[in-house]
XYZ file of C-alpha atoms in Angstrom:
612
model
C -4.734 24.708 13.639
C -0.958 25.287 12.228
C 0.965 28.029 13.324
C 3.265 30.165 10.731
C 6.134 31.905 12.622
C 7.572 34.837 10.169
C 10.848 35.794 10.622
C 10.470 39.410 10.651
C 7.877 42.119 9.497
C 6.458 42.083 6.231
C 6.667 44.482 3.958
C 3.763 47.099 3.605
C 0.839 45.806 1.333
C 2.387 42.422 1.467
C -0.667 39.505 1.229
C 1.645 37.111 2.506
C -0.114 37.033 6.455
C -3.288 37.042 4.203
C -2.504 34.157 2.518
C -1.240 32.260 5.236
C -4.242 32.684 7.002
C -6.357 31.578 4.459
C -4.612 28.566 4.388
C -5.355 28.008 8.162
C -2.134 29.008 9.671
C -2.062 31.389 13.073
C 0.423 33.902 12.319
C 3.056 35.178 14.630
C 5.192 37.862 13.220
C 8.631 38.421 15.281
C 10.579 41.608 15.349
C 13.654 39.667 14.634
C 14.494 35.914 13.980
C 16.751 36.206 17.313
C 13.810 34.536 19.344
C 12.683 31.987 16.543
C 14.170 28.941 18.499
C 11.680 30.517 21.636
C 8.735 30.891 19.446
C 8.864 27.373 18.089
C 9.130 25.652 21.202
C 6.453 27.185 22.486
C 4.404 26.003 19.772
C 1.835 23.343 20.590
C 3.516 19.662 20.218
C 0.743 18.465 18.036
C 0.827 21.307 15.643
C 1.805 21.796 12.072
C 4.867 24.922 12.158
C 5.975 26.646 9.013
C 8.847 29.160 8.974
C 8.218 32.009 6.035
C 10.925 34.529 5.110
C 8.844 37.775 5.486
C 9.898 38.803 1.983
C 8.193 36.044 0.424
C 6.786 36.704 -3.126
C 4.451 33.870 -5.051
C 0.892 32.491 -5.130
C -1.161 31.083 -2.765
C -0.724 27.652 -4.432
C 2.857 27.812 -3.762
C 2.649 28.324 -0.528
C -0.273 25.478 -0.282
C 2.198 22.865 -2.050
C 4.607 23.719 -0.152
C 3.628 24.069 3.454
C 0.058 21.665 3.916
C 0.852 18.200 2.258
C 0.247 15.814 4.733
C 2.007 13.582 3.213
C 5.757 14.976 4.165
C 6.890 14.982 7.319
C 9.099 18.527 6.543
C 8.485 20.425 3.131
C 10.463 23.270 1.453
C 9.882 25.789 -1.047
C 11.810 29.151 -1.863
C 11.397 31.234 1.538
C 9.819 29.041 3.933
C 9.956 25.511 5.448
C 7.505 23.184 7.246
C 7.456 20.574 9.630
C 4.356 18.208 11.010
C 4.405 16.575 14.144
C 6.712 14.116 13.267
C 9.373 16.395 11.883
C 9.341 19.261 14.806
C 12.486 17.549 16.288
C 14.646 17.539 13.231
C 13.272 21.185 12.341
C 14.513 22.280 16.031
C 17.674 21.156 16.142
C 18.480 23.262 12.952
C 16.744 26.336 14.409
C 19.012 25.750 17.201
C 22.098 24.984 14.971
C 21.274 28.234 13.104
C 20.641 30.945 16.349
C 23.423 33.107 16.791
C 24.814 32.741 20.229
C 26.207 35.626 22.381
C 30.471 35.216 22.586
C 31.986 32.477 19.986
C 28.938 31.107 18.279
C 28.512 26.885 18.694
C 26.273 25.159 17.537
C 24.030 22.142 19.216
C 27.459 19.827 18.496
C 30.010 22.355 19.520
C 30.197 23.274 16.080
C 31.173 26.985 14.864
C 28.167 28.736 14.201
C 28.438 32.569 12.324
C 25.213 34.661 12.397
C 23.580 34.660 9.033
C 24.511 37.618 6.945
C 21.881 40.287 6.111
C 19.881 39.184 3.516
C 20.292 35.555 4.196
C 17.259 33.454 3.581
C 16.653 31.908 6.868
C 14.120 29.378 5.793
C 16.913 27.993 3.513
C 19.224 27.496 5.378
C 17.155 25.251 7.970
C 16.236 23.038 4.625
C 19.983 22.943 4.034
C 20.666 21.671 7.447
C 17.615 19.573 7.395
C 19.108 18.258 4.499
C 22.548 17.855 5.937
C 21.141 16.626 9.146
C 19.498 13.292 7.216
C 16.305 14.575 7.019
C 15.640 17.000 3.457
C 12.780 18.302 2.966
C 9.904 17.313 0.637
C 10.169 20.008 -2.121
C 6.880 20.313 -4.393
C 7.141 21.145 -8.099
C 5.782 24.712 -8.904
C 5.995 24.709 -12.826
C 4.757 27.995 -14.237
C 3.754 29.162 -9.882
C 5.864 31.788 -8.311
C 8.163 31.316 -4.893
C 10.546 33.714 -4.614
C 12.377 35.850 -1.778
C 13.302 38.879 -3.721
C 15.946 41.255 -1.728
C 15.538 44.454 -3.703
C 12.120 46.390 -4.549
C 13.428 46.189 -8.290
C 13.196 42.092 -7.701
C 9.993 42.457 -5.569
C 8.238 44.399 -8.071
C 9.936 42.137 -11.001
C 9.057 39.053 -8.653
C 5.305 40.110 -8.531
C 4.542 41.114 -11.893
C 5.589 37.032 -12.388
C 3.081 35.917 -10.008
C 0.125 38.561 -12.171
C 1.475 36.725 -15.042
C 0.288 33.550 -14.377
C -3.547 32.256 -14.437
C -3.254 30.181 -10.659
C -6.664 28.737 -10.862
C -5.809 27.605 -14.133
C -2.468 25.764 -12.713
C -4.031 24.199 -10.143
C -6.833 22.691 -11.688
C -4.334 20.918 -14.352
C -1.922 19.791 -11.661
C -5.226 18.366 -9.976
C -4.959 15.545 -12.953
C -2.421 12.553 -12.927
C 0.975 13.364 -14.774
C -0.007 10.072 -16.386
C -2.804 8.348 -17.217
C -5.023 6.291 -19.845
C -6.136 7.599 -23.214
C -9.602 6.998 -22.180
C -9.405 9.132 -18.823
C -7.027 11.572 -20.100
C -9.228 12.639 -23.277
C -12.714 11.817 -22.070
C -13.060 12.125 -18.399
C -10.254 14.260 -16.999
C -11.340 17.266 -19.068
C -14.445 17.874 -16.720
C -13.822 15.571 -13.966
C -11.232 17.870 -12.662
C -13.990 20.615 -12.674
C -16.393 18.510 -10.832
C -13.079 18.017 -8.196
C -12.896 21.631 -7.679
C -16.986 22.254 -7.140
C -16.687 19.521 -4.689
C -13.556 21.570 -3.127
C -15.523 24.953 -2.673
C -18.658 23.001 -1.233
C -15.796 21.525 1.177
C -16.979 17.123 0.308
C -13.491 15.102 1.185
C -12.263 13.159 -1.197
C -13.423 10.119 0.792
C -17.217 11.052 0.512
C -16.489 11.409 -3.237
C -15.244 7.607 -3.104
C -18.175 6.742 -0.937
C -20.194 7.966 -3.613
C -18.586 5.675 -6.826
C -18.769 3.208 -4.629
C -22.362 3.636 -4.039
C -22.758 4.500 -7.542
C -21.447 1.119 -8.772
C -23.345 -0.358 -6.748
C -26.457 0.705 -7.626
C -25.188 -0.098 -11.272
C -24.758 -3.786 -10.427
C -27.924 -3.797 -9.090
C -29.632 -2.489 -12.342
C -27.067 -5.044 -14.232
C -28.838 -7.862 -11.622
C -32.952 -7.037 -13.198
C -31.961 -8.689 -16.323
C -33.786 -6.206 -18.339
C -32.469 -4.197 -21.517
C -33.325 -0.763 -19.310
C -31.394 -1.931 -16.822
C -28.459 -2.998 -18.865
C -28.201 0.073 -20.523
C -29.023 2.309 -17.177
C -26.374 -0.136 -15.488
C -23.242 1.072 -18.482
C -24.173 4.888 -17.613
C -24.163 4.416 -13.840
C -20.969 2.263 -14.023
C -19.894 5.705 -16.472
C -20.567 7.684 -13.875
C -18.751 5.652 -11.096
C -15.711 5.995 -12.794
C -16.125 9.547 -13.342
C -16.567 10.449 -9.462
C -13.716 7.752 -8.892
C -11.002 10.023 -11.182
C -12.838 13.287 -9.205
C -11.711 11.459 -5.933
C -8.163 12.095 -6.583
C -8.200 15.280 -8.453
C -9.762 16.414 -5.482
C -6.825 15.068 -2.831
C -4.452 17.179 -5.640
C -6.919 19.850 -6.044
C -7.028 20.421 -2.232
C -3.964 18.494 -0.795
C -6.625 16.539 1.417
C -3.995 13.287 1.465
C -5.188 10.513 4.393
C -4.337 7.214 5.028
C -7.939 6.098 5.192
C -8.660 7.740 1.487
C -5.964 5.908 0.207
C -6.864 2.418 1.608
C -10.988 3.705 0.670
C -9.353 4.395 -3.094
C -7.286 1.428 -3.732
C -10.055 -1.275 -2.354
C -13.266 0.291 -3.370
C -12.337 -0.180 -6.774
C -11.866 -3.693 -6.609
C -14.725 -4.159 -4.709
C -16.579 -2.066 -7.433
C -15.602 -3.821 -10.511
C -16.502 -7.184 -9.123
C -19.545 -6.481 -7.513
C -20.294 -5.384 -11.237
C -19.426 -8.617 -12.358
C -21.937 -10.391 -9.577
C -24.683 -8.162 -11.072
C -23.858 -9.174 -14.620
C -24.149 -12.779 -13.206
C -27.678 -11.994 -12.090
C -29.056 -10.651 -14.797
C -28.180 -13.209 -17.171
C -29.475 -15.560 -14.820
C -32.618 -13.683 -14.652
C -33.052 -13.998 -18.714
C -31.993 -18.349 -17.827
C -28.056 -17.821 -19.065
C -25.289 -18.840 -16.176
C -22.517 -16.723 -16.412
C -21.227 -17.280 -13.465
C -18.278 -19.597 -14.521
C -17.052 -15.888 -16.796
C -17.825 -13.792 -14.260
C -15.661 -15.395 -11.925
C -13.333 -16.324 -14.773
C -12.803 -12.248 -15.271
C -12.289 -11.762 -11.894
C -9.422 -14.247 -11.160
C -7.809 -12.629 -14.650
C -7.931 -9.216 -13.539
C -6.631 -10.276 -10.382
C -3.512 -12.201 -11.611
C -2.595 -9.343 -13.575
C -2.423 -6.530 -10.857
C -0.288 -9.350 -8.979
C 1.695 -9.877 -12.088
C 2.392 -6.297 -12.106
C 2.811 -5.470 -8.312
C 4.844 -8.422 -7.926
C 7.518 -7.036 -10.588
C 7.951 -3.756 -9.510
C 8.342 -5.701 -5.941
C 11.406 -7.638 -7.328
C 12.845 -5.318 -10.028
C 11.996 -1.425 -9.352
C 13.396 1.458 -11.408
C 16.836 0.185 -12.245
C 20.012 2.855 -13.120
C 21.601 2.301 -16.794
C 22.151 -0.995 -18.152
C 18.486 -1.190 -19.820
C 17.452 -4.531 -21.016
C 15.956 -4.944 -24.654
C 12.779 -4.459 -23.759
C 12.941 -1.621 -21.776
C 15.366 0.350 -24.815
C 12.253 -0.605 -27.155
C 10.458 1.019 -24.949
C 11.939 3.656 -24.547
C 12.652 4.446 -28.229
C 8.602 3.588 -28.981
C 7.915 6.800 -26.460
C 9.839 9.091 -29.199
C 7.263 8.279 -31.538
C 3.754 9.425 -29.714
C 0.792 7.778 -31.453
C 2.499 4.477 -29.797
C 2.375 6.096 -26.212
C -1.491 5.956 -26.360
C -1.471 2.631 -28.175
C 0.636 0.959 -25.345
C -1.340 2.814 -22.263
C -4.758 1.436 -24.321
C -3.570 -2.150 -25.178
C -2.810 -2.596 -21.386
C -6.493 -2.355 -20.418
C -6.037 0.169 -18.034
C -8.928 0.956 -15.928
C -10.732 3.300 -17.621
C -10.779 1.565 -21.318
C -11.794 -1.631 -18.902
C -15.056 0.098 -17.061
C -15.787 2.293 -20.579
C -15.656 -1.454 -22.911
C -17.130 -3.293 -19.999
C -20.249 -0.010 -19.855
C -20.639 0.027 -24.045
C -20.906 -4.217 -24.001
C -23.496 -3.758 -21.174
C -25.776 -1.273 -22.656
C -25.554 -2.662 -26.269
C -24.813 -6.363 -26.153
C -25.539 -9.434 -23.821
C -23.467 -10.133 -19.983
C -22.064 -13.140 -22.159
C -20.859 -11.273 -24.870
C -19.512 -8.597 -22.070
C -17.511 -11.304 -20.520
C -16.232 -13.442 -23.316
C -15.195 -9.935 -24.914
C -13.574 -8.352 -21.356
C -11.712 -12.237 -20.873
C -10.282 -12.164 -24.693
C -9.406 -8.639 -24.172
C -7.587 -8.502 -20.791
C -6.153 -12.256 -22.015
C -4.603 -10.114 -24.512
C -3.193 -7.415 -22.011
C -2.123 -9.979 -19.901
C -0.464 -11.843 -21.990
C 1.624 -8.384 -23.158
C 2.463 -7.149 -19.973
C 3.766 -10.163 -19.067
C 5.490 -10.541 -21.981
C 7.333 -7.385 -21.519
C 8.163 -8.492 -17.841
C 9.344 -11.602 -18.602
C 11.847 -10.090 -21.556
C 13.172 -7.429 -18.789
C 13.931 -9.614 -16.321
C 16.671 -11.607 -18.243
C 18.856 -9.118 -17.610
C 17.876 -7.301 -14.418
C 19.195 -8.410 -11.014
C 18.002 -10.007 -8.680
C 16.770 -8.486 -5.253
C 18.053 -8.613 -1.616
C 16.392 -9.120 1.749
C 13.561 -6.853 1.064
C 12.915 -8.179 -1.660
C 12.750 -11.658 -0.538
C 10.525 -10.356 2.407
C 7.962 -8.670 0.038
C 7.600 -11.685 -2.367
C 6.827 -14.247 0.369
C 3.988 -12.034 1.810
C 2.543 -11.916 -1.823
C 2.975 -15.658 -1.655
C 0.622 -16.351 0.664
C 1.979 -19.187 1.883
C 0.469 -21.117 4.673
C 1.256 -23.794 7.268
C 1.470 -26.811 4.384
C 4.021 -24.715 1.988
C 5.772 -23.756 5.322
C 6.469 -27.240 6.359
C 7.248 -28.392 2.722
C 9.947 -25.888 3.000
C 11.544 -26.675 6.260
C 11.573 -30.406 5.375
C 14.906 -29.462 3.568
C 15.494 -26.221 2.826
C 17.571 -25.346 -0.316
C 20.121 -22.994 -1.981
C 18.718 -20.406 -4.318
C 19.722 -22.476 -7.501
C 19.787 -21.262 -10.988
C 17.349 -18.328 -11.715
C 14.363 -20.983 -12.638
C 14.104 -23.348 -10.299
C 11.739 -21.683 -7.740
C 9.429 -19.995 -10.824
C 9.632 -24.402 -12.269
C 8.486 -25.391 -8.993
C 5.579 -23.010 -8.575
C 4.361 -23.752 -12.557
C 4.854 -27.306 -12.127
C 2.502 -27.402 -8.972
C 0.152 -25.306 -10.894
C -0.128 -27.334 -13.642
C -0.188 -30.476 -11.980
C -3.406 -29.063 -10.135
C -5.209 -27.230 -12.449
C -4.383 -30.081 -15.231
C -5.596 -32.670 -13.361
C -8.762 -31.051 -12.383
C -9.703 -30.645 -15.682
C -9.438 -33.948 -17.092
C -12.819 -35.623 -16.655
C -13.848 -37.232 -13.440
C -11.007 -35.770 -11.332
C -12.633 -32.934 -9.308
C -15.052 -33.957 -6.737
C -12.841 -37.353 -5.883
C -10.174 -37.608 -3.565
C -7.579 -37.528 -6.613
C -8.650 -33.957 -6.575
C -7.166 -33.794 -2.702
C -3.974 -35.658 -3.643
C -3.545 -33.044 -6.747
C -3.463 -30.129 -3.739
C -1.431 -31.882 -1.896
C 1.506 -32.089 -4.315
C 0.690 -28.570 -5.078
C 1.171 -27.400 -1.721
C 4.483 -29.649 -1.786
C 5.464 -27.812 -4.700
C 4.534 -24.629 -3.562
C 6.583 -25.240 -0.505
C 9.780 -26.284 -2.774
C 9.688 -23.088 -4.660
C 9.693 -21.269 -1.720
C 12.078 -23.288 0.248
C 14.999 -20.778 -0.466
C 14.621 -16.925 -0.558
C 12.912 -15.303 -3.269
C 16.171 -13.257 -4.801
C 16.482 -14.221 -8.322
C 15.377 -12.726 -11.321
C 12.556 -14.373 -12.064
C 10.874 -15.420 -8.641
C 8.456 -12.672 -8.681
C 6.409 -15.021 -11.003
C 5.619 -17.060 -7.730
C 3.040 -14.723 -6.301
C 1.263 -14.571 -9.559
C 1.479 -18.460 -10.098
C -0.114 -19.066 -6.434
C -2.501 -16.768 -7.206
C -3.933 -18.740 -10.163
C -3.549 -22.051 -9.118
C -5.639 -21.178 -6.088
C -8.144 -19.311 -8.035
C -8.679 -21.571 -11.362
C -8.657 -24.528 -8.689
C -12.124 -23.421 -6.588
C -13.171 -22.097 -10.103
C -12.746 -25.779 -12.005
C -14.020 -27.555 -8.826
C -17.025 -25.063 -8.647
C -18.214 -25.524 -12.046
C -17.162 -29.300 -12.382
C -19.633 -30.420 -9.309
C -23.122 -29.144 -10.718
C -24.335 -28.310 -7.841
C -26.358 -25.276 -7.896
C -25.250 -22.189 -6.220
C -21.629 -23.616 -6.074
C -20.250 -21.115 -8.593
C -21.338 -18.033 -7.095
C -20.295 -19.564 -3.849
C -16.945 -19.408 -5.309
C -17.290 -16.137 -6.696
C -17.572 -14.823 -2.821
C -14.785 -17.154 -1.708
C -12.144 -15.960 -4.369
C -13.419 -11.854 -3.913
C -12.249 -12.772 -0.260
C -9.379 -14.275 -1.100
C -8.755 -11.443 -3.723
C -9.238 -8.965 -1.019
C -6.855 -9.979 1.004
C -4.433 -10.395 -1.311
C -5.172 -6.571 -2.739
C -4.286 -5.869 0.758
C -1.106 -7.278 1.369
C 0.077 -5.545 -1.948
C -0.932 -2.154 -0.455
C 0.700 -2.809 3.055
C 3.967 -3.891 1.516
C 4.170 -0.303 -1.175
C 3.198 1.625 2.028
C 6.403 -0.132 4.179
C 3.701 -1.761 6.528
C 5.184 -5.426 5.866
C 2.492 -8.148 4.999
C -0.467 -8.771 7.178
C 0.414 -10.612 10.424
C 1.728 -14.392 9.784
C -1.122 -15.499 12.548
C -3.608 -14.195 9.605
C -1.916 -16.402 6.966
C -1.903 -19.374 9.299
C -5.401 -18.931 10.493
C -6.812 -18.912 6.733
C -5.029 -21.366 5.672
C -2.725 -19.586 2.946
C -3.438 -20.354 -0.884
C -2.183 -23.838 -0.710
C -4.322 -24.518 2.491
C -8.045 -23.058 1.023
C -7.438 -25.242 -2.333
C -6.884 -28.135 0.177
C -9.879 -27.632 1.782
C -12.514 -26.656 -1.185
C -10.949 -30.094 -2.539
C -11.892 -32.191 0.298
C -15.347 -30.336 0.864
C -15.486 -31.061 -3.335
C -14.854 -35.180 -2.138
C -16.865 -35.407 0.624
C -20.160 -33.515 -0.722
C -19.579 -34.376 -4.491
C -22.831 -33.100 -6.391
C -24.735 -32.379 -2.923
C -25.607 -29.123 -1.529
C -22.888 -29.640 1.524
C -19.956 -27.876 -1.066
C -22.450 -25.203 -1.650
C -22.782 -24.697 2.202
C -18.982 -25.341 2.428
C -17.692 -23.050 -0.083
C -20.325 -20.392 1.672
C -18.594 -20.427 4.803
C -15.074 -20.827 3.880
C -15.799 -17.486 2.095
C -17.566 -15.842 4.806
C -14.642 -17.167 7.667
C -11.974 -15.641 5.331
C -13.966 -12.636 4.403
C -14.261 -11.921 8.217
C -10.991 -12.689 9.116
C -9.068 -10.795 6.662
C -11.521 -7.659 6.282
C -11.662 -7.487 10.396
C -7.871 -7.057 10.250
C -7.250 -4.718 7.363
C -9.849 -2.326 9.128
C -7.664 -2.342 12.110
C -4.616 -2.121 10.415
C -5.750 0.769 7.955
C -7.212 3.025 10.770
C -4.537 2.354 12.827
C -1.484 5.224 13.400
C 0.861 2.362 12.093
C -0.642 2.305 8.167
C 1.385 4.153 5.614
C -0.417 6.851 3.652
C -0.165 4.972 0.075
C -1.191 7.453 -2.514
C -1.376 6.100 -6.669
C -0.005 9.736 -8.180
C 2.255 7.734 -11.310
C -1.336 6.860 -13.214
C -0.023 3.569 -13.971
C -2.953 1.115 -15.458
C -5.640 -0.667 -12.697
């Protein structure tokens, strides 16, 4: 339960205890604001305590915006202020700063303190100390809603034929959508998603059952991808349809209802991960079933899609929103939005997630999982090959990052005890802005070129190609990761490590070894999905004894080498691959389930729409 303290009585045939009520506040209504500092201390420690001007004018949205996001520690909107748990203290001390005091008013410092002057907004001036104090608070954007503390009944009545004016429902089912988003979700799922969020509102489901569901749903879609049967495929590209429909409801729902948690946001960012790849794993099946292996594509797609949301995360790591001095690419861009046909173009070029599951749905139904896969690889090559692109041309003339920066880039690295003592062997000044990014692409090269000339994987040249990688990936990391263009490290390590058990996998013909792999690199992937959504929460990376114990990305390619040598063409790499995935698996999804419902996770919520 919250408690809403207002500062005097309402006016008669005011809604506004009405309202507040509905919204699951108590109400206490005070003859004068004189005792307000009282009042709020005697509030319950673990509640949620809003402040409201007794004048207040505006919808019930408004007030729900503004006073039960649980995402803001204090919140603000025209006549009232909020604080949770976590922001009582702050929201006391300017109570206390703003009580008249009997004699010369002081305030908690020994500041002068006057009484407020009738008609003073009391609500606004604690956000303005708030504010001053270090602490402002969270103010939501109300668009065409009404907030308003009018001070005449000319502006009340003025104030409230505004709020008649305006269709509410209507407002808050279109803020319930992402600001931005895909042409494919915003024109052909958003338009009645949104209306499935709001029947799953008024039957009170959480946005985590709705996420439960597309998981469930996709699921059941990969296993009518895994009968191998034309039925199947097609029933498979409507369930995996319908997924991706409940997965947009998900979050319209959080908007729709302000039901925010950390769990729904770790449930949200993982599940659909977990999702599209178990889709893939079907696919797999169900070409296997009709005698096609697929598996080498399948896992192929995977360790693309992959690279690219570390490509992407790994940027914004090093180089977030920059003021002025825009680099080519990003003027381009910027003069391209002015023209709006390209808008779309660019958000559908980029594969987002919902072009993705739609292409990858239409290939299943109509066409073969081979034609699905070599389509989805030549189509997200494409996107990858763009994005990064664009990256690459904006980082010539961005700057490079400090401390944080470096910390947030060697998490993504993954670097494990080899790397680490490459690194300390002699440890080196950050050079010019290539030589970490030359280090990390020569070591991939060197491995994933000499796998693939014939005869090398599965023999113990194989085992000597990791080692120099992990030498190499040490080197590039061997200074701090501050220049322009070190944030292509993460995504380097990340295929190396991946294309490595890939290669090995399919090079040892032994059966079962590829989708051995596939497990072993989902894993792998996993963790690596969530060390990307610790560090955008503030969490840090996973715990270093994590890293160490699996081995980091130049450890694992170490070890599938040597199983590769020592088993070569037997069922022992099958049986080693199989564990190695199930160890890390265990290891890495143990911890992120006791990070993630832990009070130390960050509440990570996606609300900028940009592509998955």
């Amino acid at each position: 339960m919250s408690t809403a303290i207002l500062t005097g009585p309402p006016p008669p045939g005011s809604p506004l205890e009405s309202d507040l009520r509905e919204l699951g506040f108590s109400v206490l209504v005070l003859d004068t604001a004189a005792g307000l500092a009282a009042e709020l201390a005697a509030v319950p420690p673990g509640r949620r305590v809003a402040v409201v001007d007794p004048r207040f004018v505006g919808h019930l949205h408004s007030l729900r915006l503004g006073l039960t996001d649980p995402r803001f520690p204090v919140a603000a909107l025209p006549g009232a202020v909020t604080a949770l748990p976590e922001g009582r203290a702050a929201l006391a001390a300017a109570v206390a700063e703003a009580a008249p005091a009997p004699g010369p008013p002081t305030g908690t410092h020994g500041r002068a303190v006057a009484a407020p002057p009738a008609g003073t907004c009391l609500p606004e001036e604690l956000a303005a100390r708030l504010t001053a104090a270090g602490s402002p608070p969270h103010r939501p954007e109300l668009g065409t809603l009404v907030a308003a503390v009018p001070e005449t009944a000319e502006q009340r009545a003025g104030a409230e034929a505004d709020v008649a004016a305006v269709d509410e429902e209507a407002v808050r089912l279109r803020s319930a959508v992402k600001a931005r988003d895909g042409f494919f979700t915003t024109h052909f799922v958003s338009p009645y998603s949104r209306h499935l969020a709001r029947w799953c509102a008024r039957r009170g489901l959480t946005p985590n059952q709705v996420t439960t569901a597309s998981l469930v749903t996709a699921l059941i879609a990969a296993g009518c991808a895994a009968t191998g049967t034309r039925g199947g495929f097609v029933a498979a590209g409507l369930l995996l349809l319908l997924s991706f429909v409940l997965d947009c409801a998900d979050g319209q729902l959080a908007r729709y209802a302000l039901r925010y948690s950390t769990l729904g946001a770790w449930l949200d960012a993982t599940f659909d991960r977990a999702k599209e790849y178990a889709y893939y794993a079907g696919l797999a099946l169900g070409a296997a079933r009709g005698g096609d292996d697929v598996w080498a594509l399948a896992l192929g797609a995977m360790v693309l899609q992959t690279c690219r949301h570390i490509v992407d995360f790994a940027f914004n790591e090093a180089h977030p929103p920059a003021p002025g001095g825009a680099a080519g690419a990003t003027a381009l861009s910027g003069r391209l939005d002015r023209i709006g046909w390209t808008v779309w173009l660019r958000r559908m070029i980029v594969l987002p997630i919902g072009e993705r599951w739609a292409l990858i749905a239409l290939l299943t139904a109509f066409t073969t999982p081979r034609a699905t896969f070599v389509v989805l690889l030549v189509a997200a090559g494409f996107a990858a090959c763009y994005t990064t692109a664009g990256r690459l041309l904006r980082s010539r003339r961005l700057p490079g990052g400090g401390p944080g920066t470096a910390a947030a880039l060697g998490g993504l690295a993954d670097n494990g005890p080899l790397a680490e003592a490459a690194a300390r062997v002699r440890p080196r000044p950050a050079g010019s802005a290539f030589t970490a990014p030359l280090w990390a692409a020569a070591g991939t090269a060197l491995l994933v070129g000499l796998l693939l000339v014939p005869g090398v994987a599965g023999g113990w040249a194989a085992v000597a190609a990791a080692l120099a990688y992990a030498v190499c990936a040490g080197r590039a990391t061997a200074a701090p990761l501050v220049r322009p263009f070190d944030w292509v490290l993460p995504p380097l390590f990340r295929g190396g490590e991946y294309l490595a058990i890939l290669v090995l996998a399919a090079e040892s013909g032994v059966n079962g070894a590829l989708p051995a792999a596939f497990c072993l690199v989902a894993a792998c992937a996993y963790h690596h999905y969530d060390t990307v959504y610790r560090l955008r929460g503030g969490a840090g990376a996973p715990p270093r004894r994590l890293v160490l114990v699996t081995g980091g990305h130049e450890g694992r390619v170490l070890v599938v080498s040597a199983a590769a040598a020592l088993w070569a063409g037997g069922q022992g790499f099958t049986v080693a691959l199989a564990v190695l995935g199930g160890a890390t698996a265990f290891l890495v999804l143990g911890e992120s389930i006791r990070f993630w419902i832990s009070a130390q996770a960050p509440a990570v919520h996606d609300e900028t729409g940009e592509p998955a």
